[in-house]
Structures are given as C-alpha cells and as structure tokens.
Short mmCIF file of C-alpha atoms in Angstrom, two decimals:
data_model
loop_
_atom_site.label_atom_id
_atom_site.label_comp_id
_atom_site.label_asym_id
_atom_site.label_seq_id
_atom_site.Cartn_x
_atom_site.Cartn_y
_atom_site.Cartn_z
CA MET Q 1 13.12 6.44 -22.21
CA ASN Q 2 14.10 3.52 -20.00
CA GLY Q 3 12.90 2.82 -16.51
CA MET Q 4 12.14 0.14 -13.96
CA SER Q 5 8.88 -1.72 -13.49
CA THR Q 6 7.24 -2.20 -10.12
CA THR Q 7 8.80 -5.70 -10.07
CA GLY Q 8 12.32 -4.34 -10.58
CA LYS Q 9 12.72 -5.34 -14.23
CA ALA Q 10 13.92 -2.90 -16.88
CA ILE Q 11 11.18 -1.51 -19.12
CA SER Q 12 11.07 0.99 -21.95
CA GLY Q 13 8.83 2.26 -24.71
CA LEU Q 14 5.08 1.90 -24.34
CA GLU Q 15 5.31 -0.16 -21.15
CA HIS Q 16 7.28 2.60 -19.45
CA LEU Q 17 4.81 5.20 -20.73
CA ARG Q 18 1.85 3.12 -19.47
CA GLN Q 19 3.43 2.76 -16.02
CA SER Q 20 4.22 6.48 -15.86
CA ILE Q 21 0.65 7.44 -16.80
CA ALA Q 22 -0.80 5.13 -14.14
CA ASP Q 23 1.58 6.56 -11.53
CA ILE Q 24 0.72 10.16 -12.38
CA ILE Q 25 -3.03 9.58 -12.35
CA THR Q 26 -3.19 7.51 -9.16
CA THR Q 27 -0.83 9.67 -7.08
CA PRO Q 28 -2.74 12.19 -4.94
CA ILE Q 29 -1.39 15.73 -5.19
CA GLY Q 30 0.59 16.62 -2.08
CA THR Q 31 1.83 13.12 -1.24
CA ARG Q 32 5.31 13.23 -2.82
CA VAL Q 33 7.74 14.72 -0.32
CA MET Q 34 10.12 16.50 -2.70
CA ARG Q 35 7.51 17.12 -5.41
CA ARG Q 36 4.30 18.17 -3.63
CA ASP Q 37 2.50 19.26 -6.82
CA TYR Q 38 3.08 15.91 -8.61
CA GLY Q 39 0.07 13.71 -9.30
CA SER Q 40 -3.56 14.33 -10.11
CA LEU Q 41 -6.91 15.13 -8.55
CA VAL Q 42 -8.30 11.73 -9.61
CA PRO Q 43 -7.88 10.09 -6.16
CA SER Q 44 -9.97 12.88 -4.60
CA LEU Q 45 -12.84 11.96 -6.95
CA ILE Q 46 -13.05 8.31 -5.87
CA ASP Q 47 -16.13 8.67 -3.67
CA SER Q 48 -17.93 11.16 -5.91
CA PRO Q 49 -21.22 10.08 -7.49
CA GLN Q 50 -20.92 8.54 -10.95
CA ASN Q 51 -22.79 11.23 -12.86
CA PRO Q 52 -22.00 13.47 -15.86
CA ALA Q 53 -20.50 16.24 -13.69
CA THR Q 54 -18.05 13.85 -12.04
CA THR Q 55 -17.16 12.38 -15.42
CA VAL Q 56 -16.21 15.82 -16.73
CA ARG Q 57 -14.16 16.51 -13.58
CA LEU Q 58 -12.42 13.15 -13.98
CA TYR Q 59 -11.51 13.77 -17.63
CA SER Q 60 -10.27 17.24 -16.71
CA ALA Q 61 -8.14 15.94 -13.83
CA ILE Q 62 -6.57 13.25 -16.03
CA THR Q 63 -5.93 15.55 -18.97
CA SER Q 64 -4.37 18.36 -16.93
CA ALA Q 65 -2.13 15.96 -14.98
CA LEU Q 66 -0.87 14.25 -18.13
CA MET Q 67 -0.28 17.55 -19.91
CA ARG Q 68 1.82 18.72 -16.98
CA TRP Q 69 3.73 15.59 -16.00
CA GLU Q 70 4.04 13.40 -19.10
CA PRO Q 71 5.86 15.26 -21.90
CA ARG Q 72 6.16 12.08 -24.01
CA LEU Q 73 2.40 12.06 -24.72
CA ARG Q 74 0.29 14.46 -26.74
CA LEU Q 75 -3.22 13.34 -25.82
CA SER Q 76 -5.97 13.33 -28.45
CA ARG Q 77 -8.65 10.99 -27.01
CA LEU Q 78 -9.52 9.74 -23.56
CA ALA Q 79 -12.19 7.30 -22.38
CA ILE Q 80 -12.84 5.54 -19.08
CA THR Q 81 -14.44 2.12 -18.85
CA HIS Q 82 -15.71 0.86 -15.49
CA THR Q 83 -15.60 -2.88 -14.86
CA ASP Q 84 -18.10 -4.95 -12.89
CA ALA Q 85 -15.55 -5.33 -10.08
CA GLY Q 86 -15.49 -1.58 -9.47
CA ALA Q 87 -12.14 -1.01 -11.19
CA ALA Q 88 -11.58 1.23 -14.18
CA VAL Q 89 -9.59 1.09 -17.39
CA LEU Q 90 -8.32 4.24 -19.05
CA ASP Q 91 -8.22 4.18 -22.87
CA LEU Q 92 -5.82 6.77 -24.30
CA GLU Q 93 -4.94 7.77 -27.82
CA GLY Q 94 -2.40 10.32 -28.84
CA GLU Q 95 1.08 10.82 -30.19
CA ASN Q 96 4.43 9.88 -28.70
CA THR Q 97 6.33 13.18 -28.86
CA GLU Q 98 9.70 11.38 -28.79
CA THR Q 99 9.05 9.23 -31.86
CA GLY Q 100 6.09 10.89 -33.58
CA ASN Q 101 4.26 7.54 -33.61
CA ALA Q 102 0.59 7.13 -32.79
CA VAL Q 103 -0.06 5.75 -29.31
CA SER Q 104 -3.06 3.72 -28.20
CA LEU Q 105 -2.88 2.50 -24.60
CA GLN Q 106 -5.10 0.86 -22.03
CA VAL Q 107 -4.08 1.73 -18.49
CA PRO Q 108 -5.72 -0.13 -15.60
CA LEU Q 109 -6.53 2.21 -12.72
CA GLN Q 110 -6.31 0.75 -9.26
CA LEU Q 111 -7.58 3.34 -6.85
CA GLY Q 112 -8.38 2.86 -3.21
CA ALA Q 113 -7.83 -0.33 -1.27
CA ALA Q 114 -7.71 -2.84 -4.12
#
C-alpha cells in the first residue's frame, strides 16, 4: 500500500505500515470527525501510574486497536521500552498479511506535548 508521509513525500511498505501504526495508537478515540471510533485508548493511559496493571491495559489497548484498524499486520509480539526522556518505543513483531513476510518494527510513540 502506498501513502504519504507527514512531510508530504510518498511512502510505501514498512515505512507506511510504521506510520499507520503510530497514527492508530496515538489518536484518541472520539477525535476523528467522520470516524469517531478510530484510534486507541493509549492516550487516555498517559497519566496512569507505571505499574503492572497499567502495562497490561496498555498492551491490551495497543493490541485491540491494531487488530481493528490495521489489517496489514498480524501481531505476534509486542514490547514497550521507555526512554530516559519520558518517551516510549514500541517494538512489534508479526506478519505482513499482504506479503506473508515477517515484520519487525520499532515505532516511536510521541504522546502528550512533546
């Protein structure tokens, strides 16, 4: 699938998939005018304590959003790494359903006022 990057350049393949995943995860549900159920619950978890319960909720929110909104990815593994600067990186593994190839992506998550 082909698309456009945030800078206006044409992108395709894994870069387009990475951008789509980041958009799905960082979009709060209810904020898209013509698609109110698009997005994930991840933005609502920003100020939650970093404990095991929140981690499970975060993984659940990411997985359910990607299963619903990204048909090109069959997710098999998910991990979140927090950086010292307060940002997070999402490590994903799965299968590209269009090509059947294995996919391993790192998606930077910029949530809040970064």
